[in-house]
Coordinates of C-alpha atoms in Angstrom, one line a residue:
X49 CA 118.3 99.1 79.0
X50 CA 118.4 96.8 75.7
X51 CA 121.7 95.6 74.8
X52 CA 123.0 96.9 78.5
X53 CA 123.1 100.4 77.4
X54 CA 122.9 103.1 80.6
X55 CA 121.0 105.7 79.2
X56 CA 118.6 107.2 77.3
X57 CA 119.0 109.4 74.4
X58 CA 115.6 110.0 73.4
X59 CA 111.9 109.7 74.5
X60 CA 111.5 105.8 73.3
X61 CA 114.7 105.1 75.5
X62 CA 113.1 106.8 78.4
X63 CA 109.9 104.8 77.6
X64 CA 111.5 101.5 78.0
X65 CA 113.8 103.0 81.3
X66 CA 110.1 104.4 82.9
X67 CA 108.1 101.2 82.3
X68 CA 110.8 98.8 83.2
X69 CA 111.0 100.6 86.4
X70 CA 107.5 100.6 86.7
X71 CA 107.2 96.9 86.0
X72 CA 109.0 95.7 89.1
X73 CA 107.6 98.6 91.4
X74 CA 104.1 97.4 90.2
X75 CA 105.2 93.9 91.2
X76 CA 106.5 94.7 94.6
X77 CA 104.5 97.1 95.7
X78 CA 100.7 97.5 93.5
X79 CA 98.2 98.5 96.1
X80 CA 100.1 99.1 99.5
X81 CA 101.8 102.1 100.8
X82 CA 105.4 102.5 99.9
X83 CA 107.8 104.8 101.5
X84 CA 110.4 107.0 98.8
X85 CA 113.6 107.5 100.9
X86 CA 115.9 110.0 99.5
X87 CA 119.2 110.9 100.3
X88 CA 121.3 114.6 101.0
X89 CA 124.2 114.5 101.4
X90 CA 126.2 117.4 103.3
X91 CA 129.2 118.0 105.4
X92 CA 127.2 119.9 108.2
X93 CA 125.0 117.7 110.8
X94 CA 121.8 120.4 110.6
X95 CA 119.8 119.8 107.7
X96 CA 119.9 123.4 105.9
X97 CA 117.4 125.9 106.0
X98 CA 116.9 126.1 102.6
X99 CA 116.1 122.0 102.5
X100 CA 112.5 121.5 102.9
X101 CA 112.1 120.2 106.5
X102 CA 109.1 117.5 105.4
X103 CA 109.1 114.2 105.5
X104 CA 112.6 114.7 107.4
X105 CA 113.6 111.2 108.9
X106 CA 116.9 111.0 110.3
X107 CA 120.5 112.3 109.8
X108 CA 123.2 109.9 109.9
X109 CA 127.3 110.5 110.4
X110 CA 128.6 108.8 107.2
X111 CA 132.3 109.1 107.6
X112 CA 133.5 110.8 111.2
X113 CA 136.6 112.3 110.5
X114 CA 138.4 114.8 112.9
X115 CA 138.4 117.5 111.0
X116 CA 135.1 118.9 110.4
X117 CA 135.0 119.9 106.5
X118 CA 135.6 116.6 106.2
X119 CA 133.1 114.4 107.8
X120 CA 130.1 113.6 105.8
X121 CA 126.5 113.3 107.1
X122 CA 123.3 111.9 105.0
X123 CA 120.2 113.4 105.7
X124 CA 117.3 111.1 105.1
X125 CA 113.7 111.7 103.9
X126 CA 110.8 109.8 103.7
X127 CA 107.6 110.4 102.0
X128 CA 105.1 107.7 102.7
X129 CA 102.4 107.2 99.7
X130 CA 99.9 105.0 97.8
X131 CA 101.6 103.5 95.4
X132 CA 100.6 104.0 91.6
X133 CA 102.2 103.0 88.2
X134 CA 104.0 106.3 87.6
X135 CA 103.5 108.4 90.6
X136 CA 107.4 109.2 90.7
X137 CA 108.0 109.1 87.3
X138 CA 109.6 112.5 88.0
X139 CA 111.9 111.3 90.2
X140 CA 112.9 108.0 88.3
X141 CA 114.2 110.1 85.6
X142 CA 116.2 112.0 87.5
X143 CA 117.4 109.1 88.6
X144 CA 117.9 107.4 85.3
X145 CA 120.0 110.9 84.3
X146 CA 122.0 110.6 87.3
X147 CA 121.1 114.0 88.3
X148 CA 119.6 112.0 92.3
X149 CA 121.2 109.0 93.1
X150 CA 120.5 107.2 96.6
X151 CA 117.0 106.8 96.7
X152 CA 114.9 104.1 97.6
X153 CA 111.6 102.4 97.6
X154 CA 110.3 100.4 100.3
X155 CA 107.2 98.4 101.8
X156 CA 105.9 100.4 105.0
X157 CA 107.5 97.4 106.9
X158 CA 110.9 97.7 104.7
X159 CA 111.2 94.2 103.7
X160 CA 110.9 94.7 100.3
X161 CA 113.5 97.5 98.6
X162 CA 113.9 98.7 94.8
X163 CA 117.0 100.5 94.4
X164 CA 117.0 102.3 91.4
X165 CA 120.1 104.0 89.6
X166 CA 121.0 105.3 86.1
X167 CA 121.5 102.2 84.2
X168 CA 118.9 99.7 86.4
X169 CA 118.1 99.1 90.0
X170 CA 118.9 97.0 92.6
X171 CA 116.0 94.6 94.5
X172 CA 116.3 93.1 97.9
X173 CA 113.4 91.2 98.9
X174 CA 112.4 89.1 101.7
X175 CA 113.4 85.4 100.7
X176 CA 115.8 84.0 98.1
X177 CA 112.9 82.2 96.2
X178 CA 111.1 85.7 96.0
X179 CA 113.9 87.3 94.2
X180 CA 114.7 84.2 92.0
X181 CA 111.1 84.4 90.7
X182 CA 112.0 88.2 89.8
X183 CA 114.8 87.8 88.6
X184 CA 113.5 84.6 86.2
X185 CA 110.4 86.7 85.1
X186 CA 113.2 89.6 83.8
X187 CA 115.8 87.7 82.4
X188 CA 116.0 89.2 79.3
X189 CA 116.5 92.7 80.9
X190 CA 119.7 91.4 82.7
X191 CA 123.1 93.0 81.1
X192 CA 124.9 90.0 79.3
X193 CA 127.3 90.2 81.4
X194 CA 128.0 87.0 83.1
X195 CA 126.8 87.8 86.3
X196 CA 124.1 90.0 85.0
X197 CA 125.3 93.2 86.4

């Protein structure tokens, strides 16, 4: 957000956040299908019965602690959908409010990845040149910190 502000406080600020997310997502994925990948972090190896299995992709053992109570699994859900501006605005708003974390939006070949989070987004592209062009188009959106972070 302007002036490196982290959280939106009113609808006009949410419009800025969603506008920026959607602008970059349009530049990356317009006219293409994407995967919207959402994680569910648990101490159980099995996907819980209350979680819809629609879109279940895979589970990863993230922390293999000898004590089962401290093992951590990440269950990943992937939904394939055509990219349309605004199609995941509700999810993006929850991300901006730090209600949801770890979401990835990627092309179906997983060569371009958009990782939104509260206060910004990381974008992983196929080449440094593509990365630099995207950064330069939106240089005024970067943080005032010398690294741009």
